[in-house]
Short mmCIF file of N, CA and C in Angstrom, two decimals:
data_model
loop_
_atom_site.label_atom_id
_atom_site.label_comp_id
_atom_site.label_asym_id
_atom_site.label_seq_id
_atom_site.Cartn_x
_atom_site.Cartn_y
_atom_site.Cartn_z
N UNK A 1 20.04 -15.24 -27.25
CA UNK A 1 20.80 -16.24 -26.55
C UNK A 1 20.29 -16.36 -25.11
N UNK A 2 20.39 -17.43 -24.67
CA UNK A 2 20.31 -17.87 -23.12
C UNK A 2 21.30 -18.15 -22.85
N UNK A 3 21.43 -18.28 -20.86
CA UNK A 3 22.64 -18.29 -19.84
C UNK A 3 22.09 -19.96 -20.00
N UNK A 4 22.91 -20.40 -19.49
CA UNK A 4 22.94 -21.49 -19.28
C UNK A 4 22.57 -21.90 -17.70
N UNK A 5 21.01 -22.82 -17.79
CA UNK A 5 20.81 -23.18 -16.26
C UNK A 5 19.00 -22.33 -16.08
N UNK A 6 19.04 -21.44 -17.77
CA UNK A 6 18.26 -20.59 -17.05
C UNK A 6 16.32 -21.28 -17.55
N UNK A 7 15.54 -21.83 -17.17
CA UNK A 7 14.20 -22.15 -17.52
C UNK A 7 13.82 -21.46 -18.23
N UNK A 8 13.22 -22.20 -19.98
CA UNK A 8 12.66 -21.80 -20.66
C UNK A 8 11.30 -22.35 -20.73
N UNK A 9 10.61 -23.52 -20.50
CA UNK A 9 9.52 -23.59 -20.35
C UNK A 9 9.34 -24.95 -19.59
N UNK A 10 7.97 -24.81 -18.86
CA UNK A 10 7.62 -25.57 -18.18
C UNK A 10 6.71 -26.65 -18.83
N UNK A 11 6.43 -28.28 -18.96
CA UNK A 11 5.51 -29.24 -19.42
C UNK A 11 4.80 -29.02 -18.36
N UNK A 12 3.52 -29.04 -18.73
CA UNK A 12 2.13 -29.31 -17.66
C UNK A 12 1.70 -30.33 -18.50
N UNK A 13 0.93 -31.34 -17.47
CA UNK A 13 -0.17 -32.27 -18.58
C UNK A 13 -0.78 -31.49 -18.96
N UNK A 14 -1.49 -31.69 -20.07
CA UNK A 14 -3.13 -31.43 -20.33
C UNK A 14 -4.27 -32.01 -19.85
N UNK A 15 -4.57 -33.39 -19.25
CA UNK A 15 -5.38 -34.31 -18.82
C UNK A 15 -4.76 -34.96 -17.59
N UNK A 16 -5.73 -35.59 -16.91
CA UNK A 16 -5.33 -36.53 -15.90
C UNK A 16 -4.83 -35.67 -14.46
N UNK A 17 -5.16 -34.63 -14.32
CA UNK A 17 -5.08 -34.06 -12.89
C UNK A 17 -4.91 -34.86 -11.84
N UNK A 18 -3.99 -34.27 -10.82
CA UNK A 18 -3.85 -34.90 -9.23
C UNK A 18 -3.26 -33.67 -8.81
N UNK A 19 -3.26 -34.31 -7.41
CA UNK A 19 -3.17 -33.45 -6.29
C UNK A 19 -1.84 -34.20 -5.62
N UNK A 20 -0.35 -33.48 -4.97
CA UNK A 20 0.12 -34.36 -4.19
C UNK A 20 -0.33 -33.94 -2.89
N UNK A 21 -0.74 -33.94 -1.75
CA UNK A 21 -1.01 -33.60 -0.72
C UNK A 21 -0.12 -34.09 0.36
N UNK A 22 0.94 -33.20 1.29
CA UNK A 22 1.60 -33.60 2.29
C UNK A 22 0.75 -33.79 3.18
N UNK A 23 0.81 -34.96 3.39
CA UNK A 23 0.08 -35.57 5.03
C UNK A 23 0.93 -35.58 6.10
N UNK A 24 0.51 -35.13 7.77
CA UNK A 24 1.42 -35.06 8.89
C UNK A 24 1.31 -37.08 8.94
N UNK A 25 2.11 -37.70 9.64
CA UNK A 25 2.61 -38.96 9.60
C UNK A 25 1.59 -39.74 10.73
N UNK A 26 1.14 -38.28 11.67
CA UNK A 26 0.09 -39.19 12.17
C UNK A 26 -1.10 -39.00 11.79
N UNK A 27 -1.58 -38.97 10.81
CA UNK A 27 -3.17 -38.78 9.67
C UNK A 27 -2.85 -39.54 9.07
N UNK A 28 -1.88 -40.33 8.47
CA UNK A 28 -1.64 -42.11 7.75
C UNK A 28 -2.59 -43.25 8.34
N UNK A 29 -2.80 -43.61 9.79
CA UNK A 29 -2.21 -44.94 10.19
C UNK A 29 -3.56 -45.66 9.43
N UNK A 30 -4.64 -44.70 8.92
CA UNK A 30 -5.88 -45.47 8.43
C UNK A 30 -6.03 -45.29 7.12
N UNK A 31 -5.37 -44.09 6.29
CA UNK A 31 -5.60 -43.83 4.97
C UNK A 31 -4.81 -45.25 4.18
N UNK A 32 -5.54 -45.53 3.24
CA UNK A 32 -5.17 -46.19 1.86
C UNK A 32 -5.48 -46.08 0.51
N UNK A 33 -4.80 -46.53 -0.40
CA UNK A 33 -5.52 -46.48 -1.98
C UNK A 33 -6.84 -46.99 -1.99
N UNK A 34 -7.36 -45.81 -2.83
CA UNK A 34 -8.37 -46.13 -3.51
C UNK A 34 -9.97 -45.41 -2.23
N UNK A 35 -9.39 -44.73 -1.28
CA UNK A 35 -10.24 -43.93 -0.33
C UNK A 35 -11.09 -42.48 -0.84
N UNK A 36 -12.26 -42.31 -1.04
CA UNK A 36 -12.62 -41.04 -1.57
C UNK A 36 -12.15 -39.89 -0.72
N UNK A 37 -11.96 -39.14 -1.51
CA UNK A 37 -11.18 -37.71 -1.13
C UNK A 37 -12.51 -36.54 -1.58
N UNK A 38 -12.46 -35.46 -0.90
CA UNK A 38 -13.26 -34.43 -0.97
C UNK A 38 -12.02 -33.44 -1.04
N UNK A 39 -12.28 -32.08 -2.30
CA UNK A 39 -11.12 -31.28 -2.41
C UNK A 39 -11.81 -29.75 -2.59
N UNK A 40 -11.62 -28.96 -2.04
CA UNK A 40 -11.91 -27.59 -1.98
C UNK A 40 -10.51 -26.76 -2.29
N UNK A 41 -10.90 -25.96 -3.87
CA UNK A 41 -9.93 -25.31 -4.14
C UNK A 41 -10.00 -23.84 -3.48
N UNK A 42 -9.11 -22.77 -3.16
CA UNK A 42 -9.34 -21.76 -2.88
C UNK A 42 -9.92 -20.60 -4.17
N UNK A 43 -9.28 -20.99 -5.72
CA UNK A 43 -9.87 -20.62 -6.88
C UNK A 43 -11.35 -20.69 -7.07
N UNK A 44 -12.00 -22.11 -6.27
CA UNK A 44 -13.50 -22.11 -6.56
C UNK A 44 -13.81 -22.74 -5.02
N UNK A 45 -14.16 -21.72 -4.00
CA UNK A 45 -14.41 -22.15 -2.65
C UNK A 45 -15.54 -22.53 -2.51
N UNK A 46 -16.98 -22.03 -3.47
CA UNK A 46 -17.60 -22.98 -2.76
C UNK A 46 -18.29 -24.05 -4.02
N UNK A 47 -17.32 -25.05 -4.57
CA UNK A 47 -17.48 -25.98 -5.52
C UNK A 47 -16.53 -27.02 -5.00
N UNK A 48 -16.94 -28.04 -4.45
CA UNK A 48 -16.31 -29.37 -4.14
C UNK A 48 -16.15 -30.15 -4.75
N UNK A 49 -14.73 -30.79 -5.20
CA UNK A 49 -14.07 -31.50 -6.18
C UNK A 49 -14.37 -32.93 -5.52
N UNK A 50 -14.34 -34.04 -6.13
CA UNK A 50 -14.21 -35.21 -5.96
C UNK A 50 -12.84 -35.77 -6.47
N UNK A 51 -12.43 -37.21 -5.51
CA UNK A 51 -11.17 -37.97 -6.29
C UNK A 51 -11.20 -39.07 -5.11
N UNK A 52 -9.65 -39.64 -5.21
CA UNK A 52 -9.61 -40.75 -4.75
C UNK A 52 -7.76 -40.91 -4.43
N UNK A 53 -7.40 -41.74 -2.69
CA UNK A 53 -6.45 -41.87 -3.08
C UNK A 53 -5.83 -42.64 -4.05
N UNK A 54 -4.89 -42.42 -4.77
CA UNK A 54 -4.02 -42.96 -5.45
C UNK A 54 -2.60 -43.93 -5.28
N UNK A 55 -2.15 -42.86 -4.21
CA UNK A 55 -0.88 -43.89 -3.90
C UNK A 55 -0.36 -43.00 -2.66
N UNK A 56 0.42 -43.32 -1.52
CA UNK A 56 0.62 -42.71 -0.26
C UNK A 56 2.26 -42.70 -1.15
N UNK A 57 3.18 -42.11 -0.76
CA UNK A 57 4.78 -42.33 -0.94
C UNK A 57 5.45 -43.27 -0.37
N UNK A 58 6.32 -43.95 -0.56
CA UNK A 58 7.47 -44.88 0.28
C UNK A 58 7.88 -44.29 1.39
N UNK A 59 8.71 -42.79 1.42
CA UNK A 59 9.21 -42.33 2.47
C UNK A 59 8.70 -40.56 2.98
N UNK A 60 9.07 -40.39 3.44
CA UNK A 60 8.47 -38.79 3.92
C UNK A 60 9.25 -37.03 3.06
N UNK A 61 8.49 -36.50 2.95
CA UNK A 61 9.08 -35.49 1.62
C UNK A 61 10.52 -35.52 2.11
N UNK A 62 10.74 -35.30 2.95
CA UNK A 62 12.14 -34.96 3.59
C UNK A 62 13.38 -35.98 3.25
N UNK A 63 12.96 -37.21 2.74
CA UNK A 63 13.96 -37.89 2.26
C UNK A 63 14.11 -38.01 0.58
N UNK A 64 13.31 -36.95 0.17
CA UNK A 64 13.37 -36.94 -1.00
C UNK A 64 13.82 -35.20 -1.52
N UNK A 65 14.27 -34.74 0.10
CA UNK A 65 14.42 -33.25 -0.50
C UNK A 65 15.76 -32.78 -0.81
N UNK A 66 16.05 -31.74 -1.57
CA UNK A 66 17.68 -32.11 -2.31
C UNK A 66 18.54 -31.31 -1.06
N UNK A 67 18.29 -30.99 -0.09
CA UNK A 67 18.94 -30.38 0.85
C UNK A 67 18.42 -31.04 2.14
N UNK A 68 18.63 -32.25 2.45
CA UNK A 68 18.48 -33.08 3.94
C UNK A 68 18.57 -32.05 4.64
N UNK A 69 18.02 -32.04 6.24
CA UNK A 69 18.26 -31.44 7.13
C UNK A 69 19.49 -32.33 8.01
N UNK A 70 20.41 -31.75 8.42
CA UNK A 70 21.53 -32.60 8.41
C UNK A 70 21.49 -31.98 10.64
N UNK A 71 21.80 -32.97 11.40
CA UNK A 71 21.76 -32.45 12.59
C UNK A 71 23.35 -33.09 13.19
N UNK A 72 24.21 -31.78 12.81
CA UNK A 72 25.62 -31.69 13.01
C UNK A 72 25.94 -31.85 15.05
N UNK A 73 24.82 -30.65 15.20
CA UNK A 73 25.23 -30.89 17.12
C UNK A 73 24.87 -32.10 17.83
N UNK A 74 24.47 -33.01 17.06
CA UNK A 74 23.68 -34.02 17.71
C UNK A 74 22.49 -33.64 19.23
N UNK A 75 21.84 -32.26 18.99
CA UNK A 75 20.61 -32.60 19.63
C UNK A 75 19.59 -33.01 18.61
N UNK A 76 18.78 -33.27 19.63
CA UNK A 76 17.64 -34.08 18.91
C UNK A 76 15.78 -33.38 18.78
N UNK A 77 15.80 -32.65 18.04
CA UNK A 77 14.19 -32.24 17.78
C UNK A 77 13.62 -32.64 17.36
N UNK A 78 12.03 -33.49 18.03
CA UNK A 78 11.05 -33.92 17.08
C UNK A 78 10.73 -33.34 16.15
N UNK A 79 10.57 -33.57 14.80
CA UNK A 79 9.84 -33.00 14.49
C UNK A 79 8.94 -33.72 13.00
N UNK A 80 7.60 -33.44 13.23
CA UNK A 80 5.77 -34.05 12.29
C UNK A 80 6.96 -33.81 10.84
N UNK A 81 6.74 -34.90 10.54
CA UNK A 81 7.31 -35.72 9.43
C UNK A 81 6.15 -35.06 8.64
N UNK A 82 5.94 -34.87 6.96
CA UNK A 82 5.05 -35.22 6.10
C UNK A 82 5.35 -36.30 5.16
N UNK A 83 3.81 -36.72 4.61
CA UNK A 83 4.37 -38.05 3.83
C UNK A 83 3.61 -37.37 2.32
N UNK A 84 3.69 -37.64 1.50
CA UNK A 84 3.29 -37.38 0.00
C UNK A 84 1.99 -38.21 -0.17
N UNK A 85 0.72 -37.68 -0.30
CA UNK A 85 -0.26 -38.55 -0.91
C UNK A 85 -1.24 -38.13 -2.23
N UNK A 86 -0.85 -39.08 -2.86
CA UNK A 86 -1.47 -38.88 -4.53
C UNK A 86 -2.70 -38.57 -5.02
N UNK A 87 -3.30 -37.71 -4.56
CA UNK A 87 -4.56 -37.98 -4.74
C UNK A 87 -5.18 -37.76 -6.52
N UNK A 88 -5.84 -38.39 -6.91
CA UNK A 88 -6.46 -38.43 -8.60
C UNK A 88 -7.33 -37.73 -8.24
N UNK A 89 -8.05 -36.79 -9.32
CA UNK A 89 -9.33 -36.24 -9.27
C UNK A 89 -10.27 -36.93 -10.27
N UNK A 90 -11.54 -36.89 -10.19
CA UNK A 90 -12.41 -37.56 -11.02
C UNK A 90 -13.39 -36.71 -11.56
N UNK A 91 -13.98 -36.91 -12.37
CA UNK A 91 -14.27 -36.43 -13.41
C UNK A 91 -14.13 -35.22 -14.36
N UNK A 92 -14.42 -34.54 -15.16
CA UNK A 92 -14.23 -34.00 -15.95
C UNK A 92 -15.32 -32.24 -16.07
N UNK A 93 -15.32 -31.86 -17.52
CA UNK A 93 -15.57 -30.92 -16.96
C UNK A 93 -15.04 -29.26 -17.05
N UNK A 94 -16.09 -28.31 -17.10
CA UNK A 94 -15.70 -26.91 -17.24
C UNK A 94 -14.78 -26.66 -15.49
N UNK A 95 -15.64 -27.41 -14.68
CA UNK A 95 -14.98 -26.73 -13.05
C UNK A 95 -13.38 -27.36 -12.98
N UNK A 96 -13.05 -28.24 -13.85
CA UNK A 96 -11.66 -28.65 -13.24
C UNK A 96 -10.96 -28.22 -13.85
N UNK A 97 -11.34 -27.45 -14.99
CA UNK A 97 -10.41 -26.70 -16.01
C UNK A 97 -9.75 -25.57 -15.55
N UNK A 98 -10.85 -24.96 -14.54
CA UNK A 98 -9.94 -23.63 -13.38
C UNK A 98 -8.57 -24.39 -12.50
N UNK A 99 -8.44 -25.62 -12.36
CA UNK A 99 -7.45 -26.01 -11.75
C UNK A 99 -5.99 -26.19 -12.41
N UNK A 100 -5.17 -25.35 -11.67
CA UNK A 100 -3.95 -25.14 -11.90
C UNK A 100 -2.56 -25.97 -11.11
N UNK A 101 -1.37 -26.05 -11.72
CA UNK A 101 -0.53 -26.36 -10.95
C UNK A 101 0.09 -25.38 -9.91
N UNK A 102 0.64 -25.58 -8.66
CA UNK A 102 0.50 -24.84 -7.52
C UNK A 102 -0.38 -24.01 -6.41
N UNK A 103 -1.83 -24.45 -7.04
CA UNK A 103 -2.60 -23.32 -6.41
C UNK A 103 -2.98 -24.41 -5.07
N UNK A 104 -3.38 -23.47 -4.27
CA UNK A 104 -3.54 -24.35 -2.28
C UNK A 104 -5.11 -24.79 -2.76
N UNK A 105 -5.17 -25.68 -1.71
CA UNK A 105 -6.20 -26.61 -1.88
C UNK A 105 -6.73 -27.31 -0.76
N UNK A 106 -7.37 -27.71 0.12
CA UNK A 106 -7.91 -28.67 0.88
C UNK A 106 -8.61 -30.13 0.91
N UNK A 107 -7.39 -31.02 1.32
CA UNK A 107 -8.09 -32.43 0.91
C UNK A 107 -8.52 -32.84 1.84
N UNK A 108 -9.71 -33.61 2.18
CA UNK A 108 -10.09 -34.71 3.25
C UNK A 108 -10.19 -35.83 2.58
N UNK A 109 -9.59 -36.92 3.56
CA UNK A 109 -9.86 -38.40 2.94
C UNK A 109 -10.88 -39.00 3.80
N UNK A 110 -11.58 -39.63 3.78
CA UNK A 110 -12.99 -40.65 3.95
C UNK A 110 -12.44 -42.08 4.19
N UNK A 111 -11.45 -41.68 5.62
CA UNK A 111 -10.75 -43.42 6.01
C UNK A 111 -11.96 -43.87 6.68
N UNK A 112 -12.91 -43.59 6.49
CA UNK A 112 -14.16 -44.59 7.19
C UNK A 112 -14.30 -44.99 5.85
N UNK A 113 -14.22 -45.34 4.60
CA UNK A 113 -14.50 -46.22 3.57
C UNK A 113 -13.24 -47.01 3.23
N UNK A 114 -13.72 -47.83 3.13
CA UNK A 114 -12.67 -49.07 3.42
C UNK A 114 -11.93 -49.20 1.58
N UNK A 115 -12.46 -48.82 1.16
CA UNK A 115 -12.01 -48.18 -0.91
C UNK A 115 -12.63 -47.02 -1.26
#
């Protein structure tokens, strides 16, 4: 028997890998879909992944997180927003098969290409 509430298994795809990558809000103002991305996993450091953005998010993780930060005293702290960006990986392959869900990663996007 199980408790109730308690995780019995997790769906992973099998195909079609991405990356979500939190971006600080000021590394946006030039990124768009469809920009090549360069990705360095820490699993395979010195093998460089290729991809592309996919899609930036509507709003910043924080309005999508199930516990808002709620500011009761009314002071006011800035504070670097992240935004969600989709990145796809491309092609295929024994090296992308080491890639897992959760493992850290390093993306650069290539906003000097205009797609």
């Amino acid at each position: 028997f199980v408790s109730s509430g308690t995780q019995l298994l997790s769906l992973v795809p099998a195909h079609g890998l991405w990356i979500d990558a939190n971006f600080k809000e000021n590394q946006l103002a030039h990124m768009r879909a469809g920009q090549p991305v360069t990705i360095v996993a820490d699993v395979l450091p010195n093998h460089t992944f290729k991809g592309h953005v996919a899609s930036l998010a509507p709003a910043t993780g924080s309005r999508f997180s199930i516990l808002p930060a709620e500011n009761a005293t009314g002071n006011f702290t800035k504070i670097v927003q992240r935004v969600p960006v989709r990145i796809a990986l491309e092609g295929d392959g024994a090296k992308l098969d080491v890639l897992r869900p959760g493992l850290s990663v390093i993306v650069t996007v290539n906003e000097k290409s205009p797609r």
